[in-house]
CSV table of C-alpha atoms and ligand atoms in Angstrom, one decimal:
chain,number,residue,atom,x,y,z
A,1,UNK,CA,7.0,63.1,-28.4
A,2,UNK,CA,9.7,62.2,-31.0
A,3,UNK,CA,10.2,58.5,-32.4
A,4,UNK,CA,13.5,58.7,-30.4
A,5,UNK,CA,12.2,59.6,-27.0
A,6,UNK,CA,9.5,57.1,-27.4
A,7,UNK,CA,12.0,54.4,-27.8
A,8,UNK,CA,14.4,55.7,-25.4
A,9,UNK,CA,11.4,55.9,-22.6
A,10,UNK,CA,10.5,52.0,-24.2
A,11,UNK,CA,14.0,51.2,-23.4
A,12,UNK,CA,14.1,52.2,-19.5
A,13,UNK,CA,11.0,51.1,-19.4
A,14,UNK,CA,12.1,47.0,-20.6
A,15,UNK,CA,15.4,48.1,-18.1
A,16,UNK,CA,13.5,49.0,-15.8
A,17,UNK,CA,11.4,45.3,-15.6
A,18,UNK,CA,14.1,43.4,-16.6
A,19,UNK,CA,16.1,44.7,-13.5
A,20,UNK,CA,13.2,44.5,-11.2
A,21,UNK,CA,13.1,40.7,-12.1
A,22,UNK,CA,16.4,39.9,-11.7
A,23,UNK,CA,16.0,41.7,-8.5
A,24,UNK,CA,13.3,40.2,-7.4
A,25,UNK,CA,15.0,36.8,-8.7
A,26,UNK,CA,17.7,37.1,-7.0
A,27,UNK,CA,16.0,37.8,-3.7
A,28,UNK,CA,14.1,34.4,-3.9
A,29,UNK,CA,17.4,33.1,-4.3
A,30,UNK,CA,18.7,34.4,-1.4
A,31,UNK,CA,15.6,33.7,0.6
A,32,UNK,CA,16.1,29.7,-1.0
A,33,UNK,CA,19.5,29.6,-0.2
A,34,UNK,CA,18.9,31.0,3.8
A,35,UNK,CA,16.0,28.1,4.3
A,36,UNK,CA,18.7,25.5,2.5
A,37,UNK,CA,21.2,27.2,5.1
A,38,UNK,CA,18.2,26.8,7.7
A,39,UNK,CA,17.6,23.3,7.0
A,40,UNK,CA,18.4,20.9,9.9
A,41,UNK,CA,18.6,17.4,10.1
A,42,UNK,CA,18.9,14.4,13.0
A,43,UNK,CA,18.9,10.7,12.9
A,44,UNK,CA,18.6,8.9,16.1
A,45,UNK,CA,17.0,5.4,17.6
A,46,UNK,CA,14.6,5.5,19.4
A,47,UNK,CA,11.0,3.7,20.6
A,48,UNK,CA,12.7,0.4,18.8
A,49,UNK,CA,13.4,2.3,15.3
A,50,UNK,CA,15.0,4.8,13.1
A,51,UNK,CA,13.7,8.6,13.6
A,52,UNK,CA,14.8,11.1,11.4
A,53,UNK,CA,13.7,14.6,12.1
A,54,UNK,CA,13.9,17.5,9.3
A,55,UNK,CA,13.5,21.3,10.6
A,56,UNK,CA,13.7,24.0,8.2
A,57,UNK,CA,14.0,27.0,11.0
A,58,UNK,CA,17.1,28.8,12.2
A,59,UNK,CA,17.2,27.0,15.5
A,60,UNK,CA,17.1,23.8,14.0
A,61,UNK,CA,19.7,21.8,15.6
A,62,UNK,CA,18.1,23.0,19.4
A,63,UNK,CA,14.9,22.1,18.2
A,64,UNK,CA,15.6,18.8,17.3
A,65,UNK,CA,17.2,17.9,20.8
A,66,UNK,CA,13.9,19.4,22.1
A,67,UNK,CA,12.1,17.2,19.7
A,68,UNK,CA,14.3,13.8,20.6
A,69,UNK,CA,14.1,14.6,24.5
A,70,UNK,CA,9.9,14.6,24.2
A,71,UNK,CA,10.7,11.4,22.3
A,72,UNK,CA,12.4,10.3,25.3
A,73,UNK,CA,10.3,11.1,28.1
A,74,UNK,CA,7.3,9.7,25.9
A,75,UNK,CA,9.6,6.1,25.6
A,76,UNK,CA,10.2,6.3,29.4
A,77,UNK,CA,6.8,6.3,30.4
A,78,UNK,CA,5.3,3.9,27.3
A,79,UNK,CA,8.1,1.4,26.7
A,80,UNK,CA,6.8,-2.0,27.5
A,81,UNK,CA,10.5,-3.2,28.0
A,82,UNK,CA,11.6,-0.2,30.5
A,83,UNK,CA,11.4,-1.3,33.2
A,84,UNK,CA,10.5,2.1,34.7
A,85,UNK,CA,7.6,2.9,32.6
A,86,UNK,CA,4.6,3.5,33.2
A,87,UNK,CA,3.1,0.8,30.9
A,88,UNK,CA,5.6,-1.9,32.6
A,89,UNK,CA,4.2,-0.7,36.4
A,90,UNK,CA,0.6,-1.3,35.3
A,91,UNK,CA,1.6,-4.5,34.2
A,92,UNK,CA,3.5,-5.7,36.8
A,93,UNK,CA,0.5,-4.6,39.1
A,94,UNK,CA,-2.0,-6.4,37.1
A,95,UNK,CA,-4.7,-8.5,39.1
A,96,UNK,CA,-3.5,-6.7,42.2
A,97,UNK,CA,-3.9,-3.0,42.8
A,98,UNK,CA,-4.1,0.8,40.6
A,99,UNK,CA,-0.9,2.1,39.7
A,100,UNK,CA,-0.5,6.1,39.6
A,101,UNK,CA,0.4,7.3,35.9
A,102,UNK,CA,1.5,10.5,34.6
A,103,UNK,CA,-1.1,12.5,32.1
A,104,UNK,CA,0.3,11.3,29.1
A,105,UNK,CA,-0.2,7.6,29.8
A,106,UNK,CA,-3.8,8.3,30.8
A,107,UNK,CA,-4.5,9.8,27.4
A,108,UNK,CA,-3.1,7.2,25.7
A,109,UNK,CA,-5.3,4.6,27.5
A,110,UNK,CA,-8.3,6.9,27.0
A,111,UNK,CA,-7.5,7.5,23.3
A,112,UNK,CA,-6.7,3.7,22.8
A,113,UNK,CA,-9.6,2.2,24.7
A,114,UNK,CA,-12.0,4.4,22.6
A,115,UNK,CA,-10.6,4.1,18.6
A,116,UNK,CA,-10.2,0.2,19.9
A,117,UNK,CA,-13.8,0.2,20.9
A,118,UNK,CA,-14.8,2.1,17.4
A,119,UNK,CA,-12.7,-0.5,15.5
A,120,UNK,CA,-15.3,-3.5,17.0
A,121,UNK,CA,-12.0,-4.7,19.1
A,122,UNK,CA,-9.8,-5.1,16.0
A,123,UNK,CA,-7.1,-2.5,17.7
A,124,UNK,CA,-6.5,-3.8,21.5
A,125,UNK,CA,-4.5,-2.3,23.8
A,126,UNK,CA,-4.7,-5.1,25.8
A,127,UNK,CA,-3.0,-7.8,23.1
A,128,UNK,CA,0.1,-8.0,25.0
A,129,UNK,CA,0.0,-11.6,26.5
A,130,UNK,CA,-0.9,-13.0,23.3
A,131,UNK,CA,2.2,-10.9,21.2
A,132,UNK,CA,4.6,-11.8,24.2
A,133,UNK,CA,3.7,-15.5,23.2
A,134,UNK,CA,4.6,-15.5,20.0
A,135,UNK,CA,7.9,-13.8,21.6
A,136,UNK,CA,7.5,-10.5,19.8
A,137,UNK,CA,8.1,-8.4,23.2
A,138,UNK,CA,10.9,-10.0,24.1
A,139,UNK,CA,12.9,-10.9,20.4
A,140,UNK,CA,12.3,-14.7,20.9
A,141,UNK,CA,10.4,-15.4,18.6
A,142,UNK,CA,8.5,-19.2,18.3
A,143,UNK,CA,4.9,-20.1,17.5
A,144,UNK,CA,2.4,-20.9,20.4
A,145,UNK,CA,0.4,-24.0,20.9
A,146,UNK,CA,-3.3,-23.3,20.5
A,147,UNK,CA,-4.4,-24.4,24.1
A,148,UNK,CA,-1.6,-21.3,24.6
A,149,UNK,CA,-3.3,-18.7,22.9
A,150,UNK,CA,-6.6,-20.3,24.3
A,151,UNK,CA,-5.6,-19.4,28.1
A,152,UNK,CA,-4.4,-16.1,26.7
A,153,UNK,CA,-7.4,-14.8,25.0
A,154,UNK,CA,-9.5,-14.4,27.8
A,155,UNK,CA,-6.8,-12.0,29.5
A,156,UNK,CA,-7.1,-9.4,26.3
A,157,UNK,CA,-10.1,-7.5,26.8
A,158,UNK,CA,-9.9,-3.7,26.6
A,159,UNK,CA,-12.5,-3.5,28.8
A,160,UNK,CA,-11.2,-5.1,31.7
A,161,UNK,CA,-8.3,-2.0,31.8
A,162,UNK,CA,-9.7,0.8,34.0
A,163,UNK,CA,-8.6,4.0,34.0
A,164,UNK,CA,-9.5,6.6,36.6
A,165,UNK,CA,-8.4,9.7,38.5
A,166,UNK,CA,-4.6,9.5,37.6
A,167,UNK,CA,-4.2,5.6,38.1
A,168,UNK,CA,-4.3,2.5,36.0
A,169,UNK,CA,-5.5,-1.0,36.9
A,170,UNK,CA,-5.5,-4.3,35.0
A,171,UNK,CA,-8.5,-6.2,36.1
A,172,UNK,CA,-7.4,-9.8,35.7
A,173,UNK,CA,-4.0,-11.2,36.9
A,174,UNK,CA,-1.7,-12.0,34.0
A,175,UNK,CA,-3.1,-9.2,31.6
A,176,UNK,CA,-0.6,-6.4,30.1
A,177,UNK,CA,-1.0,-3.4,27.9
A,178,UNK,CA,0.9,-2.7,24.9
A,179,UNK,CA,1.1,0.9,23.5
A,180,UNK,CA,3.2,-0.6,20.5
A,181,UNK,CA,0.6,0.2,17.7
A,182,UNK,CA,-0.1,4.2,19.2
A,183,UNK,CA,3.1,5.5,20.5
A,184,UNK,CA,4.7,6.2,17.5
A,185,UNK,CA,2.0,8.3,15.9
A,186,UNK,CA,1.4,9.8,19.6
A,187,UNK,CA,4.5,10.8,19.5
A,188,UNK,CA,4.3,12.2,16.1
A,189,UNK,CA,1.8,14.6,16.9
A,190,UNK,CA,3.2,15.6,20.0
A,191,UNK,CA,6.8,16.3,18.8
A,192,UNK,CA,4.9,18.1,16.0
A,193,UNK,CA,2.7,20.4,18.2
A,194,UNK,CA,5.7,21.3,20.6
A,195,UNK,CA,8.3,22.3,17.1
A,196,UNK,CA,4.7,24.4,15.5
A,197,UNK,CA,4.5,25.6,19.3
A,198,UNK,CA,8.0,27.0,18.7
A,199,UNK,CA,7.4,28.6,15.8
A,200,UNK,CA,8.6,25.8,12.9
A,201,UNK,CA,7.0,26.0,9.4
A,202,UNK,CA,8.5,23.8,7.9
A,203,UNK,CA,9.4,19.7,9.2
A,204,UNK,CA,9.3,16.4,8.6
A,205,UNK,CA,9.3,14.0,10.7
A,206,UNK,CA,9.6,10.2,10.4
A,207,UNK,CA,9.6,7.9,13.1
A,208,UNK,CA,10.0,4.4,11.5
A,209,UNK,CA,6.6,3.6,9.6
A,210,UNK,CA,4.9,7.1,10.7
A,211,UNK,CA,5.6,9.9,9.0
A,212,UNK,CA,4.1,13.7,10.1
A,213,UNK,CA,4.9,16.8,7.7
A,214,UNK,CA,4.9,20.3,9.5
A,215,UNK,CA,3.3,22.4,6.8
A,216,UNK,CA,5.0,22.5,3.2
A,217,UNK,CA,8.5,22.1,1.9
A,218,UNK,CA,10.4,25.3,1.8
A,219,UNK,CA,9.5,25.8,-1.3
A,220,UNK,CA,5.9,25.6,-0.9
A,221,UNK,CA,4.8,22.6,-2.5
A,222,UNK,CA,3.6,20.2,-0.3
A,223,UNK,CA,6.1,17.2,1.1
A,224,UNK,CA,6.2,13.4,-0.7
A,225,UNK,CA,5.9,10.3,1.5
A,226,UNK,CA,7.0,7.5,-0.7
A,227,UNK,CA,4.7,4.3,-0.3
A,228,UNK,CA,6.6,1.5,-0.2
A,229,UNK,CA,6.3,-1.4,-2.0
A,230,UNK,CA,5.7,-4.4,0.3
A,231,UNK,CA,7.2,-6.8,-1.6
A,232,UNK,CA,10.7,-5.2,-2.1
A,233,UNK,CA,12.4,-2.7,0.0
A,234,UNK,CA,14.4,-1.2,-2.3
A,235,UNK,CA,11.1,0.0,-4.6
A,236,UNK,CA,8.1,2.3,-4.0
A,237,UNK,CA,4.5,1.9,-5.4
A,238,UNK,CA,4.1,6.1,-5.5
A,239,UNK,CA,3.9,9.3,-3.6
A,240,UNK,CA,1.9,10.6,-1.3
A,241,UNK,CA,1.6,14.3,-0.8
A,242,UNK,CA,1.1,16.1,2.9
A,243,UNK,CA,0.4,19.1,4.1
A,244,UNK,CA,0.3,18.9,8.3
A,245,UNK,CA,-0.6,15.6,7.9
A,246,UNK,CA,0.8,12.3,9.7
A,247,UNK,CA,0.7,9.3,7.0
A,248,UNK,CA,1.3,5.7,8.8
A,249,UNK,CA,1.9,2.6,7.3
A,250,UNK,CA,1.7,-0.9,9.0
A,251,UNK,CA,2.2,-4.2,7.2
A,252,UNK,CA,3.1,-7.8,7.9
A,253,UNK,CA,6.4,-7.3,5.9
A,254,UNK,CA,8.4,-5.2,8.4
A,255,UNK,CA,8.4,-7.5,11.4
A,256,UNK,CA,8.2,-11.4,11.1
A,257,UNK,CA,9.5,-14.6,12.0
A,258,UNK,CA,10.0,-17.9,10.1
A,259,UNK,CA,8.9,-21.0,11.5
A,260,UNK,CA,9.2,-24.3,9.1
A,261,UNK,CA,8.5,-22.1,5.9
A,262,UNK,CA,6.1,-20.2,7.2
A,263,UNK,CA,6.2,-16.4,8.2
A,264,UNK,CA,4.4,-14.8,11.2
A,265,UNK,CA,4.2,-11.2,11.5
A,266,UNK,CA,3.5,-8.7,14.6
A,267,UNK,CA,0.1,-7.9,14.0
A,268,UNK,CA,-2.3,-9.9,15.9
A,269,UNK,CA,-5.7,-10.7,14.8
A,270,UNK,CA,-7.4,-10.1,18.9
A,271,UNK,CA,-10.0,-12.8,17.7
A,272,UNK,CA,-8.0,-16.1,16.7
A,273,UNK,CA,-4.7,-15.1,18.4
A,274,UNK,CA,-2.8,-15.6,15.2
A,275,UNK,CA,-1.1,-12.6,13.2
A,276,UNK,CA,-3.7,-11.2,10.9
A,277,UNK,CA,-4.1,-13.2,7.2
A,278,UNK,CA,-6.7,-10.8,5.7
A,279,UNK,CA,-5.4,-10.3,2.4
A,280,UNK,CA,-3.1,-7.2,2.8
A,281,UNK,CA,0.1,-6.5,2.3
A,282,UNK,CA,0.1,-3.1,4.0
A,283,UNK,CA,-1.8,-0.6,5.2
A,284,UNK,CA,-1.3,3.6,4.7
A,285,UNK,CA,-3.3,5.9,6.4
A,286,UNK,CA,-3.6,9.7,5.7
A,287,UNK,CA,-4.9,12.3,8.6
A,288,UNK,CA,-4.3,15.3,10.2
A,289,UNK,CA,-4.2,13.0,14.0
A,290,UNK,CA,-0.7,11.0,13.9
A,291,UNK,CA,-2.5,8.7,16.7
A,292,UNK,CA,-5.5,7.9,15.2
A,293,UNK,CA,-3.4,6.8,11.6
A,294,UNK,CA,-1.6,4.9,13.6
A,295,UNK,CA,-4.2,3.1,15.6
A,296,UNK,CA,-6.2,3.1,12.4
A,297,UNK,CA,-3.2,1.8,10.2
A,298,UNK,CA,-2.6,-1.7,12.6
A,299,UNK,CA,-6.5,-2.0,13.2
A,300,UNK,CA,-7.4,-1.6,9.5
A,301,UNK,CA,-4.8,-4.3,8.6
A,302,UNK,CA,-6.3,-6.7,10.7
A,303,UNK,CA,-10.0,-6.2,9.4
A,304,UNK,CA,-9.1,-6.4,5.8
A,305,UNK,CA,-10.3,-4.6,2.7
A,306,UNK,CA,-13.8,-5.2,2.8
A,307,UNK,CA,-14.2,-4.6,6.2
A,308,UNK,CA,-11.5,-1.5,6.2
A,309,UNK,CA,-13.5,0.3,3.3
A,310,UNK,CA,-17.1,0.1,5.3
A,311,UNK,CA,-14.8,1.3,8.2
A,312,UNK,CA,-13.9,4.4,6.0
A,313,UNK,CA,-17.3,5.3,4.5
A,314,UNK,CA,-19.0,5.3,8.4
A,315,UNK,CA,-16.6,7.3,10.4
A,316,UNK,CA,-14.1,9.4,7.6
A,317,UNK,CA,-11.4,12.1,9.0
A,318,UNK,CA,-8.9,9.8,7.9
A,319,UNK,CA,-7.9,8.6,4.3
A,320,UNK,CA,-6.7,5.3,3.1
A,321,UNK,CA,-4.2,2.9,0.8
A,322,UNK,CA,-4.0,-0.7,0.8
A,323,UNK,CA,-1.7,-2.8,-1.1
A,324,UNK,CA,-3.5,-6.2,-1.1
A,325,UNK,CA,-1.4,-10.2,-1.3
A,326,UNK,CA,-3.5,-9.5,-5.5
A,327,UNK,CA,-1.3,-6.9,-6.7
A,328,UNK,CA,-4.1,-4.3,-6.0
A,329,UNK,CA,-3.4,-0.9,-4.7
A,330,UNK,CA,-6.9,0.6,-3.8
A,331,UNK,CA,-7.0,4.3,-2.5
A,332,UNK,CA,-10.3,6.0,-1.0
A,333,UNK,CA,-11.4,8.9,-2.7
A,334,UNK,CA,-9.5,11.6,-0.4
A,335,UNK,CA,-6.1,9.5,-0.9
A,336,UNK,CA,-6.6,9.4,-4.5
A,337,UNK,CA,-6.7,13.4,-4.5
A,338,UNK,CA,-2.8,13.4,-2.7
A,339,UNK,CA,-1.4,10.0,-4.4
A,340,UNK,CA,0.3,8.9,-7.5
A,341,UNK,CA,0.8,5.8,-8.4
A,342,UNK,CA,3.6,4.5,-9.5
A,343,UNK,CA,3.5,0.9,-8.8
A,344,UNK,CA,2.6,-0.5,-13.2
A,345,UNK,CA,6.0,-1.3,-14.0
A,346,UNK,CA,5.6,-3.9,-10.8
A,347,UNK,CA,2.5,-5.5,-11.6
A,348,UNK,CA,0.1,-3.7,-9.3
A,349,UNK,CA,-3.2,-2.7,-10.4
A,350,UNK,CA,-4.5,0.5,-9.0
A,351,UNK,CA,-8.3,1.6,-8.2
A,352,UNK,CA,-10.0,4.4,-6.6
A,353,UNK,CA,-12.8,3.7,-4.2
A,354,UNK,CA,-15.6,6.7,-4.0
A,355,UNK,CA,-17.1,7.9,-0.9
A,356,UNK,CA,-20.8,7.0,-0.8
B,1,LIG,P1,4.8,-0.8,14.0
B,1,LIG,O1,4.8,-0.6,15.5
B,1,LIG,O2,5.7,-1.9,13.6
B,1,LIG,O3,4.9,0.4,13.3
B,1,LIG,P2,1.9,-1.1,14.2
B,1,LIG,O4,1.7,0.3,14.4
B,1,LIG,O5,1.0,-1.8,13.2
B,1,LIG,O6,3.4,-1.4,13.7
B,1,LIG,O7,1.8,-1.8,15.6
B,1,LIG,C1,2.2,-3.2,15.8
B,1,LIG,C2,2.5,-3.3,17.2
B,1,LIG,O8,1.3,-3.1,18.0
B,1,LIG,C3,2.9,-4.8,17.5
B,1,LIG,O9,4.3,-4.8,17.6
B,1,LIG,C4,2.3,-5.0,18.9
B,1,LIG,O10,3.2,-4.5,19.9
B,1,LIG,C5,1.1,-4.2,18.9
B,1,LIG,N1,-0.1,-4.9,18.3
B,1,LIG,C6,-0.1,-6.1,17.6
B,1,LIG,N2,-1.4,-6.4,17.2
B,1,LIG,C7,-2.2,-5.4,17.8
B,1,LIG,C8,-3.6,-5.2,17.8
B,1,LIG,N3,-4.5,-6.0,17.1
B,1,LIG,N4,-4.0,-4.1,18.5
B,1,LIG,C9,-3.2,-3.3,19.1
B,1,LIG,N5,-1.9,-3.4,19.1
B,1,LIG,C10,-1.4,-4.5,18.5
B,2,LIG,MG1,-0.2,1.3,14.4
């Protein structure tokens, strides 16, 4: 072969690659531009808050009303102010007789009695007389005398709600259930399960404080879940990345009351009655169950860091953050792995706890 064919062949050859990756460019382009193109996106109110549901499919927009009608049905039957719902029937019939309840309901009470029972009573499906009385429930907001919450208390056992063969039945007179602290993350994994169940790859979904990511972004790296900065709402302490994975935060800085300079905040401590002072600012939990970050997220709050971490090292599957009233942000091992903080330039420290 002469000098000249050699180069030539060289030539077509370099052609030959450089058009195969523009080609092949161009195609991940296109394939970019159709999941841009099949990128949907809803914002509604609903279960007292703001939803906003991502899709990244080509049915997107029917999706979504799918996904916001489950949303309904599951408010319907949960809903402590409906009237209707199931939840509101139990406890209107507490004391006196078993209500029937659709399937839904039943595994909520199931799944809320148990993870309450693991927490040592620090989630309680059976708070509701003692958040009514501080007026949560209701929007009426004043703080209750002691020999208040001392008749209340008594009326908050989990135990004393029984659940059997499709019904429901409040032991005492005056007790009430309130699915406040599961529904959303319930939801969450149902709405995810019915859009993966459809074929969807690709979704986020944020219902208020409980977040669930279908898979990866279209791009394939995993979605970010800002965690926000308790004491300003306009700032974030750092990222949190998912992959089919509900992240939940609950803190005392969402939803609170003032009373003569003091604030009171909706998450009750079941032992004194009074919304939980246990040193955190927030709570963020990480797992692949929407419902148990959510149970996990209010009862972990209430039990404080200590308390939380020997939580975490017993029973794992789920990952944690707290932001504590020190300026810490503490991260179990697994959280670490996903999270970057952020939060320096505010003050917080950050550590990583290991698993033992
Ligand atoms: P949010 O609903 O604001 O996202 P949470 O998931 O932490 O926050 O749930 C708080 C709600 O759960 C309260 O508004 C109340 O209805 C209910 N709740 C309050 N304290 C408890 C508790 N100790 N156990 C179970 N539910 C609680
Ligand atoms: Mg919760």
């Amino acid at each position: 072969m002469n000098l000249k064919k050699i180069l030539a062949l060289g030539l077509t050859a370099a052609l030959f690659f450089t058009g195969c990756a523009e080609r092949r460019e161009a195609a991940q382009q296109m394939l970019e531009n159709q999941k841009m193109e099949n990128r949907h996106e809803a914002t509604s109110f609903a279960m007292d808050t703001i939803m906003t549901f991502t899709v990244i499919h080509e049915d997107g927009d029917e999706l979504i009303i799918d996904a916001e009608q489950e949303i309904r049905r599951l408010e319907n039957l949960l809903s402590i102010t409906l009237e209707d719902s199931d939840v509101s029937k139990i406890n209107a019939a507490a004391g006196k007789e078993p209500v029937k309840i659709e399937k839904d309901t039943m595994t909520l009470l199931e799944t809320g009695k148990n993870l309450g029972a693991m927490t040592g009573g620090a989630f309680d499906i059976a708070i509701s007389p003692v958040v009514k009385a501080w007026g949560f429930t209701e929007e009426e907001h004043h703080v209750p005398t002691q020999a208040e919450l001392d008749a209340l208390l008594p009326l908050t056992d989990a135990d004393d709600v029984i659940h059997e063969k499709g019904t429901a039945y409040l032991q005492k007179e005056g007790m009430a259930i309130d699915l406040g602290g599961i529904t959303k993350g319930y939801a969450s994994d149902r709405v995810a399960a019915l859009l993966k169940g459809k074929g969807v790859e690709s979704a986020i979904l944020s219902l208020g404080g409980n977040v669930y990511g279908i898979g990866t972004k279209p791009d394939g790296t995993k979605w970010e879940v800002a965690l926000a900065n308790p004491l300003d709402a306009n700032d974030y302490c750092g990222l949190i990345s998912i992959e089919d994975q509900a992240v939940v935060t609950s803190g005392g800085y969402q939803r609170y009351f003032e009373e003569n300079g003091k604030k009171y905040h909706h998450i009750i401590d079941p032992k004194t009655g009074y919304p939980a002072e246990s040193g955190l600012l927030s709570v963020t939990i990480i797992s692949e169950s929407g419902t148990e970050a959510d149970v996990f997220s209010t009862a972990l709050f209430v039990m404080g860091l200590e308390k939380a971490l020997d939580f975490w090292q017993e029973y794992g599957g789920f990952e944690a953050i707290f932001v504590t009233e020190a300026g810490e942000v503490v991260a179990t091992e697994g959280a670490d792995a996903c999270f970057a903080f952020e939060g320096r330039d505010n003050d917080f420290t950050y550590r990583m706890v290991e698993r033992k």
